[in-house]
Amino acid sequence: MPAAAAATVAATPFAHESEAEFARILDFYGISWLYEPRSFPLRWEGEQLAEAFTPDFFLPDLNLYIELTTIRQKLATEKNRKVRLLRQLYPEVNIRLLNKKDYLRLLAKYGYGPPEAAKLPDIDRVLITTGQIERRVGELGAQIARDYSGQAPLLVGVLKGVLCFMADLLRHISLPVSVDFMAISSFEGEAGEVVKILKDLDQPVADQHVLLVEDIVDTGMTLNRVLEHLWSLRPASLKVCALLDKRARRLVDVPLDYIGFEIPDEFVVGYGLDYHQRYRNLPFIAVLKHELLS
Ligand code: 5GP
């Protein structure tokens, strides 16, 4: 779940509306923030403090101070001078001076910018931020590398939802891994859900240590069918790594060895997951508006 914001927009006395807007956007993307948490002394005249600088924001998760300069150039020059001085005096402090262009670029790093400007009309809210995904995928990769130490596991993905997760996870497993993909289709048959294999694996699985990498486990029907198929190919071992676990909806009890995030019963998109083939390219995981599904 997104980290709770360290402060709330409504309760914070911002000096400018642009700062309130920035805080709202940080909230939307689940990035914690503190408003003007600290002043840095810059110049002393004898015992007297002659000049200090108070950056607008501190983002604890990124260990980053932010000073917004979306306003007049004259002020920007003065702020530039202060930030330069601050960096000289406090080299351990990370600070970014954001002008309008930088500000939009930073937002792009965490998503698409403000939701209305980003033309994401179907999105209700961000559930898991880009930063949270990056951190968790790194942890999973490290754990898998430890557990499979001395082995060369075969990672198997089911297309297409797993594409982002597989690409990122793979790069966090410091072992000689190989990768293969299956494609399936699922539809409602007379006897319930039917899962059909459209594309099988390209390489032999027998005697291999197979790790099935899944984007999301919902009822568990798909995973159950894929596991049945993989067991029939006689691997040396078979484990499952799922990025998202929608446990509340489970109908088939399938074992999950590695789980990225447990999520509530919501339809999610982004980071490979689609709604009518769209939104796979969102760098975060978001909840689709309920009215689209009813
Ligand atoms: P299951 O067989 O576990 O019910 O469903 C698994 C498949 O359903 C996933 O691989 C995924 O394709 C799709 N699915 C289930 N929940 C979601 C969701 O919240 N968002 C998206 N985009 N697909 C989902």
PDB file of C-alpha atoms and ligand atoms in Angstrom:
ATOM      1  CA  MET A   1       0.000   0.000   0.000  1.00  0.00           C
ATOM      2  CA  PRO A   2       1.225   3.560  -0.608  1.00  0.00           C
ATOM      3  CA  ALA A   3       3.057   5.044   2.349  1.00  0.00           C
ATOM      4  CA  ALA A   4       0.848   7.467   4.263  1.00  0.00           C
ATOM      5  CA  ALA A   5       1.751  11.091   3.626  1.00  0.00           C
ATOM      6  CA  ALA A   6       3.673  12.560   6.534  1.00  0.00           C
ATOM      7  CA  ALA A   7       1.495  15.670   6.479  1.00  0.00           C
ATOM      8  CA  THR A   8      -1.904  16.508   5.040  1.00  0.00           C
ATOM      9  CA  VAL A   9      -2.554  19.148   2.411  1.00  0.00           C
ATOM     10  CA  ALA A  10      -5.625  20.513   4.211  1.00  0.00           C
ATOM     11  CA  ALA A  11      -3.799  21.059   7.500  1.00  0.00           C
ATOM     12  CA  THR A  12      -0.647  22.650   6.049  1.00  0.00           C
ATOM     13  CA  PRO A  13      -0.307  26.458   5.733  1.00  0.00           C
ATOM     14  CA  PHE A  14       1.378  26.679   2.326  1.00  0.00           C
ATOM     15  CA  ALA A  15       2.929  29.975   1.251  1.00  0.00           C
ATOM     16  CA  HIS A  16       1.858  29.480  -2.373  1.00  0.00           C
ATOM     17  CA  GLU A  17      -0.884  27.586  -4.180  1.00  0.00           C
ATOM     18  CA  SER A  18       1.794  25.909  -6.370  1.00  0.00           C
ATOM     19  CA  GLU A  19       3.168  24.265  -3.209  1.00  0.00           C
ATOM     20  CA  ALA A  20      -0.271  22.935  -2.247  1.00  0.00           C
ATOM     21  CA  GLU A  21      -0.644  21.589  -5.784  1.00  0.00           C
ATOM     22  CA  PHE A  22       2.773  19.907  -5.568  1.00  0.00           C
ATOM     23  CA  ALA A  23       1.761  18.314  -2.218  1.00  0.00           C
ATOM     24  CA  ARG A  24      -1.516  17.054  -3.706  1.00  0.00           C
ATOM     25  CA  ILE A  25       0.387  15.445  -6.567  1.00  0.00           C
ATOM     26  CA  LEU A  26       2.856  13.841  -4.155  1.00  0.00           C
ATOM     27  CA  ASP A  27      -0.145  12.474  -2.228  1.00  0.00           C
ATOM     28  CA  PHE A  28      -1.668  11.083  -5.411  1.00  0.00           C
ATOM     29  CA  TYR A  29       1.515   9.176  -6.140  1.00  0.00           C
ATOM     30  CA  GLY A  30       1.858   8.036  -2.519  1.00  0.00           C
ATOM     31  CA  ILE A  31       5.139   9.900  -1.968  1.00  0.00           C
ATOM     32  CA  SER A  32       5.494  11.041   1.679  1.00  0.00           C
ATOM     33  CA  TRP A  33       6.411  14.681   2.249  1.00  0.00           C
ATOM     34  CA  LEU A  34       7.105  17.231   4.962  1.00  0.00           C
ATOM     35  CA  TYR A  35       6.574  20.944   4.351  1.00  0.00           C
ATOM     36  CA  GLU A  36       9.439  23.250   5.378  1.00  0.00           C
ATOM     37  CA  PRO A  37      10.663  20.831   8.066  1.00  0.00           C
ATOM     38  CA  ARG A  38      14.038  22.431   8.640  1.00  0.00           C
ATOM     39  CA  SER A  39      16.055  25.652   8.227  1.00  0.00           C
ATOM     40  CA  PHE A  40      19.721  25.546   7.316  1.00  0.00           C
ATOM     41  CA  PRO A  41      21.944  28.384   8.681  1.00  0.00           C
ATOM     42  CA  LEU A  42      23.912  29.846   5.738  1.00  0.00           C
ATOM     43  CA  ARG A  43      25.756  32.855   7.140  1.00  0.00           C
ATOM     44  CA  TRP A  44      26.644  34.190  10.577  1.00  0.00           C
ATOM     45  CA  GLU A  45      27.692  37.699  11.593  1.00  0.00           C
ATOM     46  CA  GLY A  46      29.497  37.058  14.830  1.00  0.00           C
ATOM     47  CA  GLU A  47      27.043  35.231  17.052  1.00  0.00           C
ATOM     48  CA  GLN A  48      24.101  36.397  14.966  1.00  0.00           C
ATOM     49  CA  LEU A  49      22.505  34.282  12.266  1.00  0.00           C
ATOM     50  CA  ALA A  50      22.494  36.548   9.207  1.00  0.00           C
ATOM     51  CA  GLU A  51      21.048  34.240   6.588  1.00  0.00           C
ATOM     52  CA  ALA A  52      19.202  30.902   6.551  1.00  0.00           C
ATOM     53  CA  PHE A  53      17.435  28.809   3.972  1.00  0.00           C
ATOM     54  CA  THR A  54      14.291  26.695   4.450  1.00  0.00           C
ATOM     55  CA  PRO A  55      13.619  24.340   1.522  1.00  0.00           C
ATOM     56  CA  ASP A  56       9.935  23.947   0.664  1.00  0.00           C
ATOM     57  CA  PHE A  57       9.704  20.167   0.996  1.00  0.00           C
ATOM     58  CA  PHE A  58      11.508  17.129   2.301  1.00  0.00           C
ATOM     59  CA  LEU A  59      10.656  13.730   0.761  1.00  0.00           C
ATOM     60  CA  PRO A  60      11.791  11.190   3.391  1.00  0.00           C
ATOM     61  CA  ASP A  61      11.544   8.108   1.143  1.00  0.00           C
ATOM     62  CA  LEU A  62      13.925   9.710  -1.348  1.00  0.00           C
ATOM     63  CA  ASN A  63      15.988  11.566   1.271  1.00  0.00           C
ATOM     64  CA  LEU A  64      15.540  14.644  -0.899  1.00  0.00           C
ATOM     65  CA  TYR A  65      14.806  18.324  -0.243  1.00  0.00           C
ATOM     66  CA  ILE A  66      12.844  20.173  -2.892  1.00  0.00           C
ATOM     67  CA  GLU A  67      12.716  23.894  -3.531  1.00  0.00           C
ATOM     68  CA  LEU A  68      10.097  24.983  -6.042  1.00  0.00           C
ATOM     69  CA  THR A  69      10.892  27.873  -8.352  1.00  0.00           C
ATOM     70  CA  THR A  70       7.938  27.866 -10.634  1.00  0.00           C
ATOM     71  CA  ILE A  71       7.576  31.614 -10.171  1.00  0.00           C
ATOM     72  CA  ARG A  72       9.568  34.766 -11.110  1.00  0.00           C
ATOM     73  CA  GLN A  73      13.081  34.577 -12.553  1.00  0.00           C
ATOM     74  CA  LYS A  74      14.400  37.218 -10.109  1.00  0.00           C
ATOM     75  CA  LEU A  75      13.522  34.987  -7.179  1.00  0.00           C
ATOM     76  CA  ALA A  76      14.916  31.941  -8.961  1.00  0.00           C
ATOM     77  CA  THR A  77      18.364  33.594  -9.200  1.00  0.00           C
ATOM     78  CA  GLU A  78      18.338  34.343  -5.461  1.00  0.00           C
ATOM     79  CA  LYS A  79      17.228  30.788  -4.685  1.00  0.00           C
ATOM     80  CA  ASN A  80      19.942  29.398  -6.936  1.00  0.00           C
ATOM     81  CA  ARG A  81      22.539  31.293  -4.933  1.00  0.00           C
ATOM     82  CA  LYS A  82      21.174  29.964  -1.640  1.00  0.00           C
ATOM     83  CA  VAL A  83      21.011  26.390  -2.883  1.00  0.00           C
ATOM     84  CA  ARG A  84      24.641  26.625  -4.096  1.00  0.00           C
ATOM     85  CA  LEU A  85      25.687  27.872  -0.670  1.00  0.00           C
ATOM     86  CA  LEU A  86      23.691  25.166   1.065  1.00  0.00           C
ATOM     87  CA  ARG A  87      25.367  22.476  -1.028  1.00  0.00           C
ATOM     88  CA  GLN A  88      28.814  23.869  -0.121  1.00  0.00           C
ATOM     89  CA  LEU A  89      28.042  24.003   3.598  1.00  0.00           C
ATOM     90  CA  TYR A  90      26.037  20.772   3.848  1.00  0.00           C
ATOM     91  CA  PRO A  91      27.437  18.412   1.179  1.00  0.00           C
ATOM     92  CA  GLU A  92      25.547  15.447   2.678  1.00  0.00           C
ATOM     93  CA  VAL A  93      22.184  17.088   1.967  1.00  0.00           C
ATOM     94  CA  ASN A  94      20.372  16.221  -1.277  1.00  0.00           C
ATOM     95  CA  ILE A  95      18.453  19.156  -2.633  1.00  0.00           C
ATOM     96  CA  ARG A  96      16.802  19.792  -5.994  1.00  0.00           C
ATOM     97  CA  LEU A  97      15.708  23.154  -7.228  1.00  0.00           C
ATOM     98  CA  LEU A  98      12.684  22.536  -9.372  1.00  0.00           C
ATOM     99  CA  ASN A  99      11.658  24.901 -12.112  1.00  0.00           C
ATOM    100  CA  LYS A 100       8.516  24.164 -14.067  1.00  0.00           C
ATOM    101  CA  LYS A 101      10.316  21.904 -16.557  1.00  0.00           C
ATOM    102  CA  ASP A 102      12.156  19.909 -13.876  1.00  0.00           C
ATOM    103  CA  TYR A 103       8.954  19.646 -11.902  1.00  0.00           C
ATOM    104  CA  LEU A 104       7.112  18.029 -14.801  1.00  0.00           C
ATOM    105  CA  ARG A 105      10.082  15.753 -15.452  1.00  0.00           C
ATOM    106  CA  LEU A 106      10.111  14.590 -11.825  1.00  0.00           C
ATOM    107  CA  LEU A 107       6.422  13.812 -12.013  1.00  0.00           C
ATOM    108  CA  ALA A 108       6.991  11.840 -15.188  1.00  0.00           C
ATOM    109  CA  LYS A 109       9.502   9.726 -13.264  1.00  0.00           C
ATOM    110  CA  TYR A 110       6.847   8.746 -10.757  1.00  0.00           C
ATOM    111  CA  GLY A 111       3.964   8.491 -13.177  1.00  0.00           C
ATOM    112  CA  TYR A 112       2.379  10.656 -15.740  1.00  0.00           C
ATOM    113  CA  GLY A 113       2.104  13.993 -14.013  1.00  0.00           C
ATOM    114  CA  PRO A 114      -1.153  15.219 -12.525  1.00  0.00           C
ATOM    115  CA  PRO A 115      -3.885  12.674 -13.346  1.00  0.00           C
ATOM    116  CA  GLU A 116      -6.084  15.156 -15.183  1.00  0.00           C
ATOM    117  CA  ALA A 117      -3.166  16.423 -17.292  1.00  0.00           C
ATOM    118  CA  ALA A 118      -2.029  12.857 -17.926  1.00  0.00           C
ATOM    119  CA  LYS A 119      -5.314  11.906 -19.550  1.00  0.00           C
ATOM    120  CA  LEU A 120      -5.968   8.919 -17.346  1.00  0.00           C
ATOM    121  CA  PRO A 121      -9.741   9.183 -17.188  1.00  0.00           C
ATOM    122  CA  ASP A 122     -10.256   5.535 -16.179  1.00  0.00           C
ATOM    123  CA  ILE A 123      -7.936   5.634 -13.177  1.00  0.00           C
ATOM    124  CA  ASP A 124      -9.321   6.052  -9.677  1.00  0.00           C
ATOM    125  CA  ARG A 125      -6.087   6.189  -7.697  1.00  0.00           C
ATOM    126  CA  VAL A 126      -2.496   4.956  -7.537  1.00  0.00           C
ATOM    127  CA  LEU A 127      -2.305   1.856  -5.330  1.00  0.00           C
ATOM    128  CA  ILE A 128       1.407   1.047  -5.514  1.00  0.00           C
ATOM    129  CA  THR A 129       3.917   3.689  -6.530  1.00  0.00           C
ATOM    130  CA  THR A 130       6.878   3.275  -8.858  1.00  0.00           C
ATOM    131  CA  GLY A 131       9.252   3.595  -5.894  1.00  0.00           C
ATOM    132  CA  GLN A 132       7.426   0.933  -3.900  1.00  0.00           C
ATOM    133  CA  ILE A 133       7.491  -1.462  -6.873  1.00  0.00           C
ATOM    134  CA  GLU A 134      11.211  -0.858  -7.437  1.00  0.00           C
ATOM    135  CA  ARG A 135      12.034  -1.513  -3.785  1.00  0.00           C
ATOM    136  CA  ARG A 136       9.904  -4.664  -3.483  1.00  0.00           C
ATOM    137  CA  VAL A 137      11.075  -6.176  -6.777  1.00  0.00           C
ATOM    138  CA  GLY A 138      14.683  -5.608  -5.653  1.00  0.00           C
ATOM    139  CA  GLU A 139      13.944  -7.417  -2.370  1.00  0.00           C
ATOM    140  CA  LEU A 140      12.266 -10.328  -4.163  1.00  0.00           C
ATOM    141  CA  GLY A 141      15.175 -10.668  -6.592  1.00  0.00           C
ATOM    142  CA  ALA A 142      17.693 -10.708  -3.750  1.00  0.00           C
ATOM    143  CA  GLN A 143      15.661 -13.296  -1.832  1.00  0.00           C
ATOM    144  CA  ILE A 144      15.343 -15.523  -4.922  1.00  0.00           C
ATOM    145  CA  ALA A 145      19.086 -15.241  -5.596  1.00  0.00           C
ATOM    146  CA  ARG A 146      19.772 -16.359  -2.003  1.00  0.00           C
ATOM    147  CA  ASP A 147      17.285 -19.256  -2.133  1.00  0.00           C
ATOM    148  CA  TYR A 148      18.550 -20.565  -5.492  1.00  0.00           C
ATOM    149  CA  SER A 149      22.216 -19.980  -4.716  1.00  0.00           C
ATOM    150  CA  GLY A 150      24.410 -22.418  -6.701  1.00  0.00           C
ATOM    151  CA  GLN A 151      21.591 -23.201  -9.139  1.00  0.00           C
ATOM    152  CA  ALA A 152      20.557 -21.862 -12.543  1.00  0.00           C
ATOM    153  CA  PRO A 153      16.772 -21.514 -12.342  1.00  0.00           C
ATOM    154  CA  LEU A 154      14.476 -21.214 -15.329  1.00  0.00           C
ATOM    155  CA  LEU A 155      12.039 -18.314 -14.939  1.00  0.00           C
ATOM    156  CA  VAL A 156       8.739 -18.911 -16.692  1.00  0.00           C
ATOM    157  CA  GLY A 157       6.327 -16.063 -17.375  1.00  0.00           C
ATOM    158  CA  VAL A 158       2.758 -16.088 -18.626  1.00  0.00           C
ATOM    159  CA  LEU A 159       2.221 -13.393 -21.252  1.00  0.00           C
ATOM    160  CA  LYS A 160       1.449 -10.561 -21.413  1.00  0.00           C
ATOM    161  CA  GLY A 161       0.771  -9.069 -17.985  1.00  0.00           C
ATOM    162  CA  VAL A 162       4.065 -10.269 -16.527  1.00  0.00           C
ATOM    163  CA  LEU A 163       6.256  -8.363 -18.972  1.00  0.00           C
ATOM    164  CA  CYS A 164       7.323  -5.459 -16.722  1.00  0.00           C
ATOM    165  CA  PHE A 165       7.665  -7.575 -13.598  1.00  0.00           C
ATOM    166  CA  MET A 166       9.737 -10.232 -15.370  1.00  0.00           C
ATOM    167  CA  ALA A 167      12.024  -7.659 -16.954  1.00  0.00           C
ATOM    168  CA  ASP A 168      12.708  -5.960 -13.617  1.00  0.00           C
ATOM    169  CA  LEU A 169      12.868  -9.078 -11.435  1.00  0.00           C
ATOM    170  CA  LEU A 170      15.307 -10.750 -13.792  1.00  0.00           C
ATOM    171  CA  ARG A 171      17.796  -7.950 -13.368  1.00  0.00           C
ATOM    172  CA  HIS A 172      17.763  -8.342  -9.597  1.00  0.00           C
ATOM    173  CA  ILE A 173      18.615 -12.059  -9.623  1.00  0.00           C
ATOM    174  CA  SER A 174      22.384 -12.375  -9.644  1.00  0.00           C
ATOM    175  CA  LEU A 175      22.442 -15.980 -10.879  1.00  0.00           C
ATOM    176  CA  PRO A 176      22.783 -17.598 -14.326  1.00  0.00           C
ATOM    177  CA  VAL A 177      19.014 -17.640 -14.976  1.00  0.00           C
ATOM    178  CA  SER A 178      17.210 -18.443 -18.203  1.00  0.00           C
ATOM    179  CA  VAL A 179      13.780 -17.222 -19.223  1.00  0.00           C
ATOM    180  CA  ASP A 180      10.862 -18.628 -21.156  1.00  0.00           C
ATOM    181  CA  PHE A 181       7.263 -17.614 -21.755  1.00  0.00           C
ATOM    182  CA  MET A 182       3.883 -19.261 -22.173  1.00  0.00           C
ATOM    183  CA  ALA A 183       0.743 -17.721 -23.626  1.00  0.00           C
ATOM    184  CA  ILE A 184      -2.695 -18.820 -22.517  1.00  0.00           C
ATOM    185  CA  SER A 185      -6.286 -17.830 -23.063  1.00  0.00           C
ATOM    186  CA  SER A 186      -9.072 -18.251 -20.555  1.00  0.00           C
ATOM    187  CA  PHE A 187     -12.779 -18.212 -21.256  1.00  0.00           C
ATOM    188  CA  GLU A 188     -16.032 -19.342 -19.677  1.00  0.00           C
ATOM    189  CA  GLY A 189     -16.845 -22.868 -20.834  1.00  0.00           C
ATOM    190  CA  GLU A 190     -19.844 -25.025 -19.983  1.00  0.00           C
ATOM    191  CA  ALA A 191     -18.033 -26.526 -17.020  1.00  0.00           C
ATOM    192  CA  GLY A 192     -16.709 -23.180 -15.740  1.00  0.00           C
ATOM    193  CA  GLU A 193     -13.469 -21.382 -16.582  1.00  0.00           C
ATOM    194  CA  VAL A 194     -11.357 -23.057 -19.277  1.00  0.00           C
ATOM    195  CA  VAL A 195      -7.668 -22.191 -19.532  1.00  0.00           C
ATOM    196  CA  LYS A 196      -6.114 -23.079 -22.868  1.00  0.00           C
ATOM    197  CA  ILE A 197      -2.382 -23.054 -23.619  1.00  0.00           C
ATOM    198  CA  LEU A 198      -1.743 -21.051 -26.796  1.00  0.00           C
ATOM    199  CA  LYS A 199       2.033 -21.124 -26.645  1.00  0.00           C
ATOM    200  CA  ASP A 200       4.086 -23.650 -24.753  1.00  0.00           C
ATOM    201  CA  LEU A 201       7.662 -23.282 -23.538  1.00  0.00           C
ATOM    202  CA  ASP A 202      10.488 -23.276 -26.056  1.00  0.00           C
ATOM    203  CA  GLN A 203      12.993 -25.126 -23.899  1.00  0.00           C
ATOM    204  CA  PRO A 204      12.900 -28.409 -21.981  1.00  0.00           C
ATOM    205  CA  VAL A 205      11.807 -28.167 -18.374  1.00  0.00           C
ATOM    206  CA  ALA A 206      12.624 -31.693 -17.150  1.00  0.00           C
ATOM    207  CA  ASP A 207      15.063 -31.631 -14.202  1.00  0.00           C
ATOM    208  CA  GLN A 208      15.204 -27.820 -14.193  1.00  0.00           C
ATOM    209  CA  HIS A 209      14.509 -25.649 -11.169  1.00  0.00           C
ATOM    210  CA  VAL A 210      11.519 -23.706 -12.471  1.00  0.00           C
ATOM    211  CA  LEU A 211      10.238 -20.477 -10.972  1.00  0.00           C
ATOM    212  CA  LEU A 212       6.872 -19.444 -12.365  1.00  0.00           C
ATOM    213  CA  VAL A 213       6.626 -15.640 -12.385  1.00  0.00           C
ATOM    214  CA  GLU A 214       3.064 -14.302 -12.307  1.00  0.00           C
ATOM    215  CA  ASP A 215       1.704 -10.771 -12.466  1.00  0.00           C
ATOM    216  CA  ILE A 216      -1.424 -11.287 -10.373  1.00  0.00           C
ATOM    217  CA  VAL A 217      -3.210 -14.186  -8.711  1.00  0.00           C
ATOM    218  CA  ASP A 218      -6.925 -13.628  -8.424  1.00  0.00           C
ATOM    219  CA  THR A 219      -9.181 -16.726  -8.201  1.00  0.00           C
ATOM    220  CA  GLY A 220      -6.099 -18.904  -8.706  1.00  0.00           C
ATOM    221  CA  MET A 221      -7.687 -20.829 -11.618  1.00  0.00           C
ATOM    222  CA  THR A 222      -5.119 -19.722 -14.201  1.00  0.00           C
ATOM    223  CA  LEU A 223      -2.173 -20.390 -11.951  1.00  0.00           C
ATOM    224  CA  ASN A 224      -3.568 -23.791 -10.987  1.00  0.00           C
ATOM    225  CA  ARG A 225      -3.861 -24.815 -14.641  1.00  0.00           C
ATOM    226  CA  VAL A 226      -0.379 -23.537 -15.524  1.00  0.00           C
ATOM    227  CA  LEU A 227       1.146 -25.339 -12.525  1.00  0.00           C
ATOM    228  CA  GLU A 228      -0.560 -28.602 -13.531  1.00  0.00           C
ATOM    229  CA  HIS A 229       0.968 -28.247 -16.963  1.00  0.00           C
ATOM    230  CA  LEU A 230       4.443 -27.440 -15.644  1.00  0.00           C
ATOM    231  CA  TRP A 231       4.406 -30.341 -13.147  1.00  0.00           C
ATOM    232  CA  SER A 232       3.554 -32.676 -16.039  1.00  0.00           C
ATOM    233  CA  LEU A 233       6.874 -31.647 -17.638  1.00  0.00           C
ATOM    234  CA  ARG A 234       8.728 -33.084 -14.599  1.00  0.00           C
ATOM    235  CA  PRO A 235      10.867 -30.179 -13.363  1.00  0.00           C
ATOM    236  CA  ALA A 236      13.349 -30.758 -10.523  1.00  0.00           C
ATOM    237  CA  SER A 237      11.426 -28.166  -8.510  1.00  0.00           C
ATOM    238  CA  LEU A 238       8.619 -25.693  -9.128  1.00  0.00           C
ATOM    239  CA  LYS A 239       7.912 -22.520  -7.152  1.00  0.00           C
ATOM    240  CA  VAL A 240       5.748 -19.468  -7.746  1.00  0.00           C
ATOM    241  CA  CYS A 241       6.591 -15.776  -7.506  1.00  0.00           C
ATOM    242  CA  ALA A 242       3.559 -13.491  -7.832  1.00  0.00           C
ATOM    243  CA  LEU A 243       3.805  -9.710  -7.838  1.00  0.00           C
ATOM    244  CA  LEU A 244       0.211  -9.190  -6.671  1.00  0.00           C
ATOM    245  CA  ASP A 245      -1.922 -11.436  -4.518  1.00  0.00           C
ATOM    246  CA  LYS A 246      -5.664 -10.698  -4.501  1.00  0.00           C
ATOM    247  CA  ARG A 247      -6.243 -13.229  -1.753  1.00  0.00           C
ATOM    248  CA  ALA A 248      -9.814 -12.201  -0.947  1.00  0.00           C
ATOM    249  CA  ARG A 249     -10.979 -13.643  -4.284  1.00  0.00           C
ATOM    250  CA  ARG A 250      -9.203 -16.984  -4.153  1.00  0.00           C
ATOM    251  CA  LEU A 251     -11.236 -20.040  -5.262  1.00  0.00           C
ATOM    252  CA  VAL A 252      -8.377 -22.511  -5.748  1.00  0.00           C
ATOM    253  CA  ASP A 253      -5.769 -22.892  -3.038  1.00  0.00           C
ATOM    254  CA  VAL A 254      -2.477 -22.438  -4.881  1.00  0.00           C
ATOM    255  CA  PRO A 255       0.864 -22.151  -3.083  1.00  0.00           C
ATOM    256  CA  LEU A 256       2.704 -18.843  -3.527  1.00  0.00           C
ATOM    257  CA  ASP A 257       6.358 -18.934  -2.517  1.00  0.00           C
ATOM    258  CA  TYR A 258       7.160 -15.261  -3.147  1.00  0.00           C
ATOM    259  CA  ILE A 259       4.621 -12.444  -3.007  1.00  0.00           C
ATOM    260  CA  GLY A 260       5.235  -8.804  -3.943  1.00  0.00           C
ATOM    261  CA  PHE A 261       2.127  -7.181  -2.497  1.00  0.00           C
ATOM    262  CA  GLU A 262      -1.173  -8.392  -1.120  1.00  0.00           C
ATOM    263  CA  ILE A 263      -3.844  -6.151  -2.608  1.00  0.00           C
ATOM    264  CA  PRO A 264      -7.562  -5.608  -1.903  1.00  0.00           C
ATOM    265  CA  ASP A 265     -10.350  -6.823  -4.180  1.00  0.00           C
ATOM    266  CA  GLU A 266      -9.961  -4.105  -6.822  1.00  0.00           C
ATOM    267  CA  PHE A 267      -9.286  -4.274 -10.552  1.00  0.00           C
ATOM    268  CA  VAL A 268      -5.808  -2.913 -11.080  1.00  0.00           C
ATOM    269  CA  VAL A 269      -3.868  -1.782 -14.137  1.00  0.00           C
ATOM    270  CA  GLY A 270      -0.352  -0.624 -14.929  1.00  0.00           C
ATOM    271  CA  TYR A 271       3.147  -2.122 -14.763  1.00  0.00           C
ATOM    272  CA  GLY A 272       2.146  -4.668 -17.416  1.00  0.00           C
ATOM    273  CA  LEU A 273      -1.493  -5.150 -16.392  1.00  0.00           C
ATOM    274  CA  ASP A 274      -4.151  -3.964 -18.817  1.00  0.00           C
ATOM    275  CA  TYR A 275      -7.749  -2.944 -19.145  1.00  0.00           C
ATOM    276  CA  HIS A 276      -8.795  -3.729 -22.742  1.00  0.00           C
ATOM    277  CA  GLN A 277      -5.083  -3.788 -23.669  1.00  0.00           C
ATOM    278  CA  ARG A 278      -4.486  -0.264 -22.325  1.00  0.00           C
ATOM    279  CA  TYR A 279      -2.469   1.061 -19.365  1.00  0.00           C
ATOM    280  CA  ARG A 280       0.218  -1.628 -19.459  1.00  0.00           C
ATOM    281  CA  ASN A 281       2.771   1.178 -19.780  1.00  0.00           C
ATOM    282  CA  LEU A 282       1.889   2.989 -16.539  1.00  0.00           C
ATOM    283  CA  PRO A 283       4.980   2.834 -14.324  1.00  0.00           C
ATOM    284  CA  PHE A 284       2.813   2.358 -11.203  1.00  0.00           C
ATOM    285  CA  ILE A 285      -0.120   0.114 -10.250  1.00  0.00           C
ATOM    286  CA  ALA A 286      -3.452   1.887 -10.155  1.00  0.00           C
ATOM    287  CA  VAL A 287      -7.055   1.045  -9.340  1.00  0.00           C
ATOM    288  CA  LEU A 288      -9.497   1.288 -12.227  1.00  0.00           C
ATOM    289  CA  LYS A 289     -12.661   3.318 -11.634  1.00  0.00           C
ATOM    290  CA  HIS A 290     -15.366   1.027 -10.295  1.00  0.00           C
ATOM    291  CA  GLU A 291     -18.069   2.271 -12.668  1.00  0.00           C
ATOM    292  CA  LEU A 292     -16.136   0.871 -15.659  1.00  0.00           C
ATOM    293  CA  LEU A 293     -16.557  -2.665 -14.383  1.00  0.00           C
ATOM    294  CA  SER A 294     -20.177  -2.575 -13.269  1.00  0.00           C
TER     295      SER A 294
HETATM  296  P1  5GP B   1      -7.207 -15.910 -11.921  1.00  0.00           P
HETATM  297  O1  5GP B   1      -7.227 -17.109 -12.815  1.00  0.00           O
HETATM  298  O2  5GP B   1      -6.283 -16.011 -10.743  1.00  0.00           O
HETATM  299  O3  5GP B   1      -8.601 -15.515 -11.475  1.00  0.00           O
HETATM  300  O4  5GP B   1      -6.819 -14.681 -12.785  1.00  0.00           O
HETATM  301  C1  5GP B   1      -5.564 -14.438 -13.188  1.00  0.00           C
HETATM  302  C2  5GP B   1      -5.548 -13.567 -14.406  1.00  0.00           C
HETATM  303  O5  5GP B   1      -6.687 -12.683 -14.465  1.00  0.00           O
HETATM  304  C3  5GP B   1      -4.340 -12.695 -14.331  1.00  0.00           C
HETATM  305  O6  5GP B   1      -3.228 -13.345 -14.884  1.00  0.00           O
HETATM  306  C4  5GP B   1      -4.806 -11.488 -15.076  1.00  0.00           C
HETATM  307  O7  5GP B   1      -4.612 -11.691 -16.442  1.00  0.00           O
HETATM  308  C5  5GP B   1      -6.294 -11.397 -14.816  1.00  0.00           C
HETATM  309  N1  5GP B   1      -6.599 -10.487 -13.686  1.00  0.00           N
HETATM  310  C6  5GP B   1      -7.059 -10.813 -12.471  1.00  0.00           C
HETATM  311  N2  5GP B   1      -7.205  -9.710 -11.696  1.00  0.00           N
HETATM  312  C7  5GP B   1      -6.820  -8.672 -12.447  1.00  0.00           C
HETATM  313  C8  5GP B   1      -6.724  -7.252 -12.199  1.00  0.00           C
HETATM  314  O8  5GP B   1      -7.020  -6.713 -11.129  1.00  0.00           O
HETATM  315  N3  5GP B   1      -6.281  -6.488 -13.235  1.00  0.00           N
HETATM  316  C9  5GP B   1      -5.938  -7.013 -14.438  1.00  0.00           C
HETATM  317  N4  5GP B   1      -5.520  -6.165 -15.372  1.00  0.00           N
HETATM  318  N5  5GP B   1      -6.008  -8.341 -14.709  1.00  0.00           N
HETATM  319  C10 5GP B   1      -6.442  -9.161 -13.711  1.00  0.00           C
END
